[in-house]
CSV table of C-alpha atoms (C1' of nucleotides) in Angstrom, one decimal:
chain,number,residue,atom,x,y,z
T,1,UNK,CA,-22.5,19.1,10.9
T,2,UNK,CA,-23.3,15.6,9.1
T,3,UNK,CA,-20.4,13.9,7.8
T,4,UNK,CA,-20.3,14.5,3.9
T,5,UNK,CA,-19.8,11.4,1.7
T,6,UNK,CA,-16.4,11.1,1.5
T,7,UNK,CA,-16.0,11.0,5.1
T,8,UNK,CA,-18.7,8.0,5.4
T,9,UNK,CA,-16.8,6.2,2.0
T,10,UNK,CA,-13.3,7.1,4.0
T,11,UNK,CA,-14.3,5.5,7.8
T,12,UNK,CA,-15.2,2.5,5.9
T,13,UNK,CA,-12.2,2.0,3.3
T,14,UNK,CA,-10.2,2.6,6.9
T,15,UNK,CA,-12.4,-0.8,7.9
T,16,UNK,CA,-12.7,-2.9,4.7
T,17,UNK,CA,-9.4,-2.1,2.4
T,18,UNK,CA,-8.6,-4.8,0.6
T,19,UNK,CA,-4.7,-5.7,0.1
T,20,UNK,CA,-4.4,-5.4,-3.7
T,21,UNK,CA,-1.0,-6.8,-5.7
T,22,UNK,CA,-0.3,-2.9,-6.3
T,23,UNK,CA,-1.6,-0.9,-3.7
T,24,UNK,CA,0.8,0.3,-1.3
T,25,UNK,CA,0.0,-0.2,3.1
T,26,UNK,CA,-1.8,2.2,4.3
T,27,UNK,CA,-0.8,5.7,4.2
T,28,UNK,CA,1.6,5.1,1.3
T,29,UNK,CA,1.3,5.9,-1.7
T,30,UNK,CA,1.9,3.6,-4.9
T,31,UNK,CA,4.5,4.3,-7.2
T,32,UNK,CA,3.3,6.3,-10.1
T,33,UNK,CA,4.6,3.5,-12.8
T,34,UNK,CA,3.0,0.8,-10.9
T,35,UNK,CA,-0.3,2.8,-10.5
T,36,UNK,CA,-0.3,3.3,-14.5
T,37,UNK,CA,0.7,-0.2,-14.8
T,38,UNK,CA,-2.2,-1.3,-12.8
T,39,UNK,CA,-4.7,0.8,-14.6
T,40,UNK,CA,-3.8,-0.1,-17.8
T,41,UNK,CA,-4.1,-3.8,-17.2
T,42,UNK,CA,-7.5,-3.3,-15.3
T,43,UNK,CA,-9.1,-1.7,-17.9
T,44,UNK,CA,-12.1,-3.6,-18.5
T,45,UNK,CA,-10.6,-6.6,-16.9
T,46,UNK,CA,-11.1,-8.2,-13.8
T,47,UNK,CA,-8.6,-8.3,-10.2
T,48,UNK,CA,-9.1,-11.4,-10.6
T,49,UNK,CA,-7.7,-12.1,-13.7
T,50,UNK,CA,-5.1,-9.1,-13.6
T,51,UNK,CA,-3.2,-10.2,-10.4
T,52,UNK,CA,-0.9,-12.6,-11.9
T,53,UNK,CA,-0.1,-10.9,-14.9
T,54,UNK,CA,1.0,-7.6,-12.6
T,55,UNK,CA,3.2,-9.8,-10.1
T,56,UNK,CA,5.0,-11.2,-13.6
T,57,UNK,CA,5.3,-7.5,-15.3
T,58,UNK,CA,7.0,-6.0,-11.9
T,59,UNK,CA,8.9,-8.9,-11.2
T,60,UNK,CA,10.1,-8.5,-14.6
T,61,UNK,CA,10.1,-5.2,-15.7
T,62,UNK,CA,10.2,-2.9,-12.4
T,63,UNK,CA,10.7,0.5,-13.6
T,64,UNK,CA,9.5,2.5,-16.5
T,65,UNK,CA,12.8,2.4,-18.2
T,66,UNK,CA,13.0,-1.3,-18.2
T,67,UNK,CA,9.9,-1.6,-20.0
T,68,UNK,CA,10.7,1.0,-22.6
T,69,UNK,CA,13.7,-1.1,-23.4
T,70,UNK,CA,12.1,-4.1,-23.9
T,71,UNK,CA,11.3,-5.2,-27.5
T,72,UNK,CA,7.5,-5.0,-28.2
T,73,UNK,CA,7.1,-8.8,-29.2
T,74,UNK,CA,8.6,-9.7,-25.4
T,75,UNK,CA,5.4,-7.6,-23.7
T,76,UNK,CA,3.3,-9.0,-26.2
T,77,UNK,CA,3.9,-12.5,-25.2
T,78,UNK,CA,3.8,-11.2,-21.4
T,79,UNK,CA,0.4,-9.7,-22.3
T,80,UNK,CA,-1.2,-13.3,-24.0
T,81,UNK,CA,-4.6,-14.2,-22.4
T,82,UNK,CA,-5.0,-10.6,-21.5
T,83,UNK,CA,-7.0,-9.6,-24.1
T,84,UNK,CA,-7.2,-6.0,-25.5
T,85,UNK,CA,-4.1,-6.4,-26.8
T,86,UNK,CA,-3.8,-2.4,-28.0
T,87,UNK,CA,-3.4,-1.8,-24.6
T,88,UNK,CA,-0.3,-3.5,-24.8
T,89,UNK,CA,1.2,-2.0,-27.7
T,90,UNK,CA,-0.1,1.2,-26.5
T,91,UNK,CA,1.6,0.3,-22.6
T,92,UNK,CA,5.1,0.1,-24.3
T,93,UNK,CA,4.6,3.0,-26.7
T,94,UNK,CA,3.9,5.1,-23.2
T,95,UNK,CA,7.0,3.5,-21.5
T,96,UNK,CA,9.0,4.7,-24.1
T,97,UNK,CA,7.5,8.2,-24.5
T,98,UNK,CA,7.9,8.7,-20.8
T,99,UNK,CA,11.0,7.3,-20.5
T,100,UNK,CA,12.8,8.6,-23.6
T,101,UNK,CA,10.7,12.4,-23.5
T,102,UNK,CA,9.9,12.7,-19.8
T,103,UNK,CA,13.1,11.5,-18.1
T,104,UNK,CA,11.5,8.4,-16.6
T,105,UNK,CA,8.6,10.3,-15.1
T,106,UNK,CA,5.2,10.4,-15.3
T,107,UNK,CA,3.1,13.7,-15.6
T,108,UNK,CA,1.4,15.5,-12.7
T,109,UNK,CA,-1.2,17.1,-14.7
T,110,UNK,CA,-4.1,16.4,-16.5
T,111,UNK,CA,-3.3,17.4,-20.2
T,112,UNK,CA,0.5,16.1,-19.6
T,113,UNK,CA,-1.3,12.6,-19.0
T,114,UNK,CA,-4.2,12.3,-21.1
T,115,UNK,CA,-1.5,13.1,-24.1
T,116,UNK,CA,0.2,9.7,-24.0
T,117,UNK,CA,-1.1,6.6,-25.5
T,118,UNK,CA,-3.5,4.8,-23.7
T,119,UNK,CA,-4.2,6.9,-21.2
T,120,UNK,CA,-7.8,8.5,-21.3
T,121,UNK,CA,-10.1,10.5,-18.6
T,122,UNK,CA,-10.3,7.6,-16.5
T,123,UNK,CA,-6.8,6.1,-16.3
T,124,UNK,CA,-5.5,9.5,-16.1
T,125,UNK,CA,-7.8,11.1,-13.1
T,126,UNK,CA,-6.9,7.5,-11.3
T,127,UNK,CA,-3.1,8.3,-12.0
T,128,UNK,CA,-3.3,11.6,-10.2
T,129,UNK,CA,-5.1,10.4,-7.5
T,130,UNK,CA,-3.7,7.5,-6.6
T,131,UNK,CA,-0.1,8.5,-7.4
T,132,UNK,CA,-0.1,12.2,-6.9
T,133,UNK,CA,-3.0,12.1,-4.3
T,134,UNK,CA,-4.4,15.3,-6.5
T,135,UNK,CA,-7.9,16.0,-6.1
T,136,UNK,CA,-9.0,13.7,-9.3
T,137,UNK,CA,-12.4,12.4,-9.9
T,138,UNK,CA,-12.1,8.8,-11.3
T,139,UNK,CA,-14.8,7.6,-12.8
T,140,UNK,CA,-15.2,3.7,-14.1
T,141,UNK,CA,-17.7,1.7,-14.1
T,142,UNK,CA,-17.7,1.1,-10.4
T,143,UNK,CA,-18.0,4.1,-10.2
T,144,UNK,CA,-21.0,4.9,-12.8
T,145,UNK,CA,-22.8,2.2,-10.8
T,146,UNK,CA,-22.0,3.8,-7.5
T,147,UNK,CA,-23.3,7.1,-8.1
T,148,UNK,CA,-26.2,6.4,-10.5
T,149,UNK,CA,-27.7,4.6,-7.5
T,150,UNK,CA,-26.7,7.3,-5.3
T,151,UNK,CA,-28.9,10.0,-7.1
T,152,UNK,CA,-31.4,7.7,-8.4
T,153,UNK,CA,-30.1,8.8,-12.2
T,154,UNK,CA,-31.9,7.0,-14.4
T,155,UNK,CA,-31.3,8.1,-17.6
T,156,UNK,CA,-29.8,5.1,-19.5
T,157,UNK,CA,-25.8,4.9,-19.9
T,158,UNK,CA,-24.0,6.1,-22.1
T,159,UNK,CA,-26.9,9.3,-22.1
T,160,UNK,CA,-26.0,9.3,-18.4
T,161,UNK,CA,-22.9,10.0,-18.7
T,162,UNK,CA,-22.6,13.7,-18.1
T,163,UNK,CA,-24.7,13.9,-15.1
T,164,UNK,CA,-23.1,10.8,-13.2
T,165,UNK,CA,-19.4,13.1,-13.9
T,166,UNK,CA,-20.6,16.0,-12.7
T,167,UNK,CA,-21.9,14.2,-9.4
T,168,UNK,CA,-19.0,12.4,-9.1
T,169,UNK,CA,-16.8,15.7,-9.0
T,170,UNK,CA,-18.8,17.1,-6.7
T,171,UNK,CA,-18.2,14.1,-4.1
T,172,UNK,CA,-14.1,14.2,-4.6
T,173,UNK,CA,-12.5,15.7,-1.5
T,174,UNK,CA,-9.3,17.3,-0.3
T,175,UNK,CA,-8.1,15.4,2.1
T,176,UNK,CA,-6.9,11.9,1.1
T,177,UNK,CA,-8.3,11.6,-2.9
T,178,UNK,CA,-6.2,8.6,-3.6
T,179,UNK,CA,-7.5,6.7,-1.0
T,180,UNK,CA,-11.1,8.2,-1.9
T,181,UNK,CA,-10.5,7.1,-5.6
T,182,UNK,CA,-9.8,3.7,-4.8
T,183,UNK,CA,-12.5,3.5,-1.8
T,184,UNK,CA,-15.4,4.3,-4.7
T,185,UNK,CA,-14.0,1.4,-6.6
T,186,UNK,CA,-14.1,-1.1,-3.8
T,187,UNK,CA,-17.3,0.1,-2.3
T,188,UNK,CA,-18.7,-0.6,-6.1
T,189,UNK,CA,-16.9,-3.9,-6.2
T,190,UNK,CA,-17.7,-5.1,-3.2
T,191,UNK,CA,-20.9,-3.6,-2.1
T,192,UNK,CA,-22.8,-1.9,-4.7
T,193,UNK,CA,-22.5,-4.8,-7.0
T,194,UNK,CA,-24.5,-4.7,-10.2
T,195,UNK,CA,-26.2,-7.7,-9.2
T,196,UNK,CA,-28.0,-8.2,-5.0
T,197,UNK,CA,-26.2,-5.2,-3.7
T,198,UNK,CA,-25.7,-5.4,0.0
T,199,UNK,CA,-26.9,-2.3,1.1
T,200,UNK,CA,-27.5,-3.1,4.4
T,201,UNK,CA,-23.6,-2.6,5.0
T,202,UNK,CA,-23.4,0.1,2.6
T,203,UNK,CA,-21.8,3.6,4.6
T,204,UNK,CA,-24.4,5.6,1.9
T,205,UNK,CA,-27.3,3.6,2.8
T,206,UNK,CA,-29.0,6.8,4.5
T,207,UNK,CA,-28.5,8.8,2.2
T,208,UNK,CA,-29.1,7.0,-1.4
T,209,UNK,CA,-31.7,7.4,-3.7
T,210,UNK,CA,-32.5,4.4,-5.4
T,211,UNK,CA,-32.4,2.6,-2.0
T,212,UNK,CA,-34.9,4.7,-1.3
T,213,UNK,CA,-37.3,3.8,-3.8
T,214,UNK,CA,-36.0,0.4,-3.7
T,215,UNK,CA,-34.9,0.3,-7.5
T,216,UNK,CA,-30.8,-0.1,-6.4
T,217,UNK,CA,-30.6,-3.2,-8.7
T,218,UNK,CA,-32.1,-1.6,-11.5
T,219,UNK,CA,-29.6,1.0,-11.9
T,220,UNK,CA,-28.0,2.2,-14.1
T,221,UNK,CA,-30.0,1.4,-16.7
T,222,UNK,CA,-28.4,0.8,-20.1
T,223,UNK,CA,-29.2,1.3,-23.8
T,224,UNK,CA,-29.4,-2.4,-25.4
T,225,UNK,CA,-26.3,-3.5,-27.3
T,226,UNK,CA,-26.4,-4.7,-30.6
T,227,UNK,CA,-26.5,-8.5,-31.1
T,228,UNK,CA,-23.3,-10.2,-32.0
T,229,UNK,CA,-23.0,-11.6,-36.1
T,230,UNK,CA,-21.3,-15.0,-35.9
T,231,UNK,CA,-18.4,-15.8,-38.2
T,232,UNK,CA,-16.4,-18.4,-39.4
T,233,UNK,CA,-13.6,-20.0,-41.1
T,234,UNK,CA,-11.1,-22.5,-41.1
T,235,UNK,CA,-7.9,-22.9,-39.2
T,236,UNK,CA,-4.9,-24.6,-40.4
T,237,UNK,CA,-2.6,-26.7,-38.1
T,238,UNK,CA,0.7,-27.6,-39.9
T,239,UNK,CA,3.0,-29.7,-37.8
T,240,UNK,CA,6.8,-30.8,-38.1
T,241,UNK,CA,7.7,-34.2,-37.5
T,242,UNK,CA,9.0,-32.9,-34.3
T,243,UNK,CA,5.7,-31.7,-33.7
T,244,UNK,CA,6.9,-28.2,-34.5
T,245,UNK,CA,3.6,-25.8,-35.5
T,246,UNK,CA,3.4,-23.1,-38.4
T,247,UNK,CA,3.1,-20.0,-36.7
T,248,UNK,CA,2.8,-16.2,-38.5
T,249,UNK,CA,2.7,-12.8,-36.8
T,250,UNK,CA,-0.2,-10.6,-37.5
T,251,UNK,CA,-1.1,-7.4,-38.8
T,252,UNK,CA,0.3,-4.6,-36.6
T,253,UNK,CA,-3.2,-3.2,-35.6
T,254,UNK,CA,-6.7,-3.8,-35.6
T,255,UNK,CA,-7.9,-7.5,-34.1
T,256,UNK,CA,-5.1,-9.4,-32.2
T,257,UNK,CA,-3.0,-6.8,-33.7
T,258,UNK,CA,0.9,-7.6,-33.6
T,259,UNK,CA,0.2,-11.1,-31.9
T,260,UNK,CA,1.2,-14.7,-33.6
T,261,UNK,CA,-1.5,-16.4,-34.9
T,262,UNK,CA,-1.8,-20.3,-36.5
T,263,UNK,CA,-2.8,-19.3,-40.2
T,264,UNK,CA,-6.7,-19.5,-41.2
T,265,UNK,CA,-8.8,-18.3,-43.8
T,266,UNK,CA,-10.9,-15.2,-43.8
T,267,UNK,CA,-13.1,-14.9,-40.9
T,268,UNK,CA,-16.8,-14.4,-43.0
T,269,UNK,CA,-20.4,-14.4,-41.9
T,270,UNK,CA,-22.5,-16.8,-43.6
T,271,UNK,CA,-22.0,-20.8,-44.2
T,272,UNK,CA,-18.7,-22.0,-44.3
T,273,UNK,CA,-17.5,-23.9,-47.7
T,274,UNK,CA,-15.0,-26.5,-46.5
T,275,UNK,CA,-13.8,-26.4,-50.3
T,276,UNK,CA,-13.7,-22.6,-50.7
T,277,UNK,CA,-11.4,-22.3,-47.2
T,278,UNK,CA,-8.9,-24.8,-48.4
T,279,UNK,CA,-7.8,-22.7,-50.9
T,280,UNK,CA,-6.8,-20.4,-48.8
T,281,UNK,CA,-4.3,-22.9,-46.6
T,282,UNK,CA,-0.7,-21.5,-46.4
T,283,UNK,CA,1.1,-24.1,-48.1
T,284,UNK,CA,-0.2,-26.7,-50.6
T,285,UNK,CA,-0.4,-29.9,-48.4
T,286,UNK,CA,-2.6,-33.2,-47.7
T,287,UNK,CA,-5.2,-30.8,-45.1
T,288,UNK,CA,-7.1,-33.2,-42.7
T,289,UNK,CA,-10.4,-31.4,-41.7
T,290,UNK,CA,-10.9,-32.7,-38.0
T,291,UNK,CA,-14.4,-33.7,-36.3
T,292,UNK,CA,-15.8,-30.7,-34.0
T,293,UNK,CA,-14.0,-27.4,-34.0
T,294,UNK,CA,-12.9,-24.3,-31.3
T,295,UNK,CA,-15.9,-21.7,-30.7
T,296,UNK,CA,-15.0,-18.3,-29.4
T,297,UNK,CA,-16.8,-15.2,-28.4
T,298,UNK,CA,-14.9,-11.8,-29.0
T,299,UNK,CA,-16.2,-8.6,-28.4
T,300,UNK,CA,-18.4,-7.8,-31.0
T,301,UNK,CA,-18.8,-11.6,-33.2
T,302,UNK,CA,-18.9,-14.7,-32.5
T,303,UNK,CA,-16.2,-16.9,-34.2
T,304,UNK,CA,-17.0,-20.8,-35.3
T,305,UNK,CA,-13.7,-22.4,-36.8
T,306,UNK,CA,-13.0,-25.8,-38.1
T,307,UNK,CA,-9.7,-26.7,-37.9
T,308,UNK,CA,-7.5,-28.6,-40.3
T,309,UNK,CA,-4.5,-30.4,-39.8
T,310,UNK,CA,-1.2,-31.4,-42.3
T,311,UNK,CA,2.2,-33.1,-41.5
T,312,UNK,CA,4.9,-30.8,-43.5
T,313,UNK,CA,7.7,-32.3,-45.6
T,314,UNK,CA,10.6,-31.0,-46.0
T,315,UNK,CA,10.0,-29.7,-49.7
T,316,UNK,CA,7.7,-27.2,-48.6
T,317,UNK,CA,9.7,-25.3,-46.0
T,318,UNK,CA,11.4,-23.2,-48.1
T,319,UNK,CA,7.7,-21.7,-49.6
T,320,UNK,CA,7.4,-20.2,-46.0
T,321,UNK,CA,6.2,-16.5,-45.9
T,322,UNK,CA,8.2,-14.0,-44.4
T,323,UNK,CA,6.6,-13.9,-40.8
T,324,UNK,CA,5.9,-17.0,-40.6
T,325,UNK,CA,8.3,-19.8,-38.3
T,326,UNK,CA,8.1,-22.7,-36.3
T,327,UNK,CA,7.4,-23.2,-32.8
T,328,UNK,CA,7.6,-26.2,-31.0
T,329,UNK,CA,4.8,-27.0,-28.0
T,330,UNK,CA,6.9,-26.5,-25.3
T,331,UNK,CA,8.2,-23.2,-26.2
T,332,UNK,CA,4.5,-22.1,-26.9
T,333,UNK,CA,4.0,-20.3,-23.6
T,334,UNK,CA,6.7,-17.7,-24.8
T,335,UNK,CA,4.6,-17.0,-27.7
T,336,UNK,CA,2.5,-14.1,-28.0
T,337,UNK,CA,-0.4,-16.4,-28.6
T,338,UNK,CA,-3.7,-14.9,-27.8
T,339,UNK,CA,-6.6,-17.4,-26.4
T,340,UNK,CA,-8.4,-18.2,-29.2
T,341,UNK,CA,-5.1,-19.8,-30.7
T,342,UNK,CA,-3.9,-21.7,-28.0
T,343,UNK,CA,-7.9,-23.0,-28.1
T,344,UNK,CA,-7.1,-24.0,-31.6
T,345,UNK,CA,-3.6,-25.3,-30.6
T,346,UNK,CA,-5.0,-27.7,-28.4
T,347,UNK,CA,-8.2,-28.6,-30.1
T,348,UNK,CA,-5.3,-30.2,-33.1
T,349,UNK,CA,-2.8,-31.3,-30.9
T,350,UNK,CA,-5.6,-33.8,-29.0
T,351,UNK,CA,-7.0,-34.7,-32.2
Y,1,DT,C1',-21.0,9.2,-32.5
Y,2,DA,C1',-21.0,4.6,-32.7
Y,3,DG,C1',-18.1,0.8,-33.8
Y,4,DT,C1',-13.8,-1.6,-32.6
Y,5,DC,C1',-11.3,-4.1,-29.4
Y,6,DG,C1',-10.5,-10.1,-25.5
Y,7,DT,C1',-11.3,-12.8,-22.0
Y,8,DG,C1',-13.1,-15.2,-18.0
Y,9,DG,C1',-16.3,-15.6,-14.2
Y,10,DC,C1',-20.8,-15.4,-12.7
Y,11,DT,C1',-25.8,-16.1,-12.8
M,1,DT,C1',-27.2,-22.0,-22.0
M,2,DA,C1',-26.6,-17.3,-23.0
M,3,DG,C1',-26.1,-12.9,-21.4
M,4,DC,C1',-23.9,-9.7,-18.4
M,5,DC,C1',-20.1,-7.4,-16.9
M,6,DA,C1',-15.3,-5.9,-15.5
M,7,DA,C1',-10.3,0.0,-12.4
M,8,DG,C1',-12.0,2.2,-21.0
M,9,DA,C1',-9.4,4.0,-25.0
M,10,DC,C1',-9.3,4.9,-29.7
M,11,DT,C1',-11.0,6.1,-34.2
DNA sequence: TAGTCGTGGCT
DNA sequence: TAGCCAAGACT
């Protein structure tokens, strides 16, 4: 009998596994809270980017219970330049859920996992395969790519949806799903790239579709995303004598939710009016609008600020707002500063 | 269901 | 340069 898929993905993961910050050797399997840990933090993010940040979470915070002790603002900071900062908010409110309600363990089952914050089909089918080694199809975008090539699916995403999960299940074996799991992933990372897939060394080549009718690198297809509005506003850099910067803590949800921010006015479409903006500075003061500005792309806008600049006296120090303190440069890496604001930081403190 | 939610690397 | 995309979840 030919070998089924899983049997070609599995002979080549035994070849080509690559040593990943939280993947266990061979034939071990990860810890359950460094599995979820992982997940969470690679969640539309890249290994690349997410390496670092894991090593520093562990390092400091290497069980469950830790992490649930630790005051939300602390893994905020940890969490700066991350991005998708509800993860993070959503990452301690699961510590604490699991550590408080579930006695420092994570659910087995399906409903048990996609019931705690943060954790959705994806992230929990990974879970259970990679830490349980339960039969769990784990579908992500690696994934999506993987197997819309596979059966030539060419119904545009998100339509596809449906069809590529139902394919997907039907590949998920018995015998070693965690290491199946994460073999889909690195075969779509590392072989089926979006972009000049290498199918030559690809263990499906014989049997996928879309090589067949040579249309791999069109697939999947995609419905178009909406352009981006661009928005804009000014930023206001107050600094102490000591060099000291007004910082205030944001809104709890929504856009940068519960990070520190440097105050700014309303982030509109349309032309900014220099005038108009000022009014809105945090405290009265002699604002210096500087040459150029900090440009940054979020998910859905783009965001144009000019920045503006004012030494403080002491007479104004007691108008602060509640939420608001100082921070001096060098303690601005423990911050929980996303990037946009250290962009802005920088741009005033260069001049 | 479709919009919200970051950032960096690559082409 | 500008767009694409990454181990998605939530509302």
């Amino acid at each position: 009998m030919a070998m089924t898929h899983a049997q070609r993905l599995l002979a080549w993961y035994d070849r080509h596994r690559r040593t990943l910050p939280w993947r266990a050797p061979p034939g071990e399997r990860t810890e359950p809270y460094r599995v979820w840990l992982s997940e969470i933090m690679l969640q539309q993010t890249t290994v690349a980017t997410v390496g670092d940040y894991f090593r520093r979470f562990v390092e400091r915070w290497p069980t469950v219970g830790t992490l649930a002790a630790a005051p939300l603002d602390e893994v905020l900071s940890a969490w700066a330049g991350l991005g998708y900062y509800a993860r993070a908010r959503n990452l301690h409110a699961c510590a604490r859920t699991v550590s408080e309600q579930l006695d420092g363990r994570f659910p087995e089952d399906e409903s048990g996992l996609l019931a705690l914050p943060g954790i959705g089909p994806y992230t929990a089918a990974a879970i259970r395969a990679i830490a349980f080694d339960r039969p769990a199809s784990a579908v992500d975008g690696n994934v999506e790519r993987v197997i819309a090539r596979l059966f030539a699916i060419e119904t545009p995403l998100p339509d596809a949806r449906p069809e590529i999960n139902a394919r997907a299940a039907g590949l998920v074996p018995n015998k070693r799903p965690g290491d199946y799991a994460q073999a889909m992933m690195d075969l779509g990372a590392t072989v089926c790239t979006p972009r000049s897939p290498r199918c030559v060394i690809c263990p499906f080549i014989e049997t996928c579709h879309a090589r067949a009718l040579n249309i791999a690198e069109s697939l999947p297809q995609r419905a178009p995303k909406a352009d981006r509005p661009t928005r804009r506003g000014l930023a206001f850099v107050l600094a102490r004598s000591d060099g000291a910067i007004l910082l205030r803590k944001r809104a709890p949800t929504g856009l940068l939710g519960g990070m520190d921010e440097v105050p700014s006015s309303a982030w509109r479409e349309g032309k900014l009016t220099i005038a108009e903006a000022l009014k809105e500075a945090p405290v009265p003061a002699k604002w210096q609008v500087m040459e150029g500005g900090v440009r940054h792309t979020f998910t859905h806008f783009h965001l144009e600020l000019v920045v503006a600049r004012a030494t403080a006296t002491t007479s104004r120090l007691a108008r602060l707002a509640p939420g608001s303190a100082w921070c001096t440069l060098d303690k601005m890496t423990e911050r929980a500063l996303p990037t946009v604001m250290r962009k802005i930081i920088a741009h005033a403190v260069k001049g």
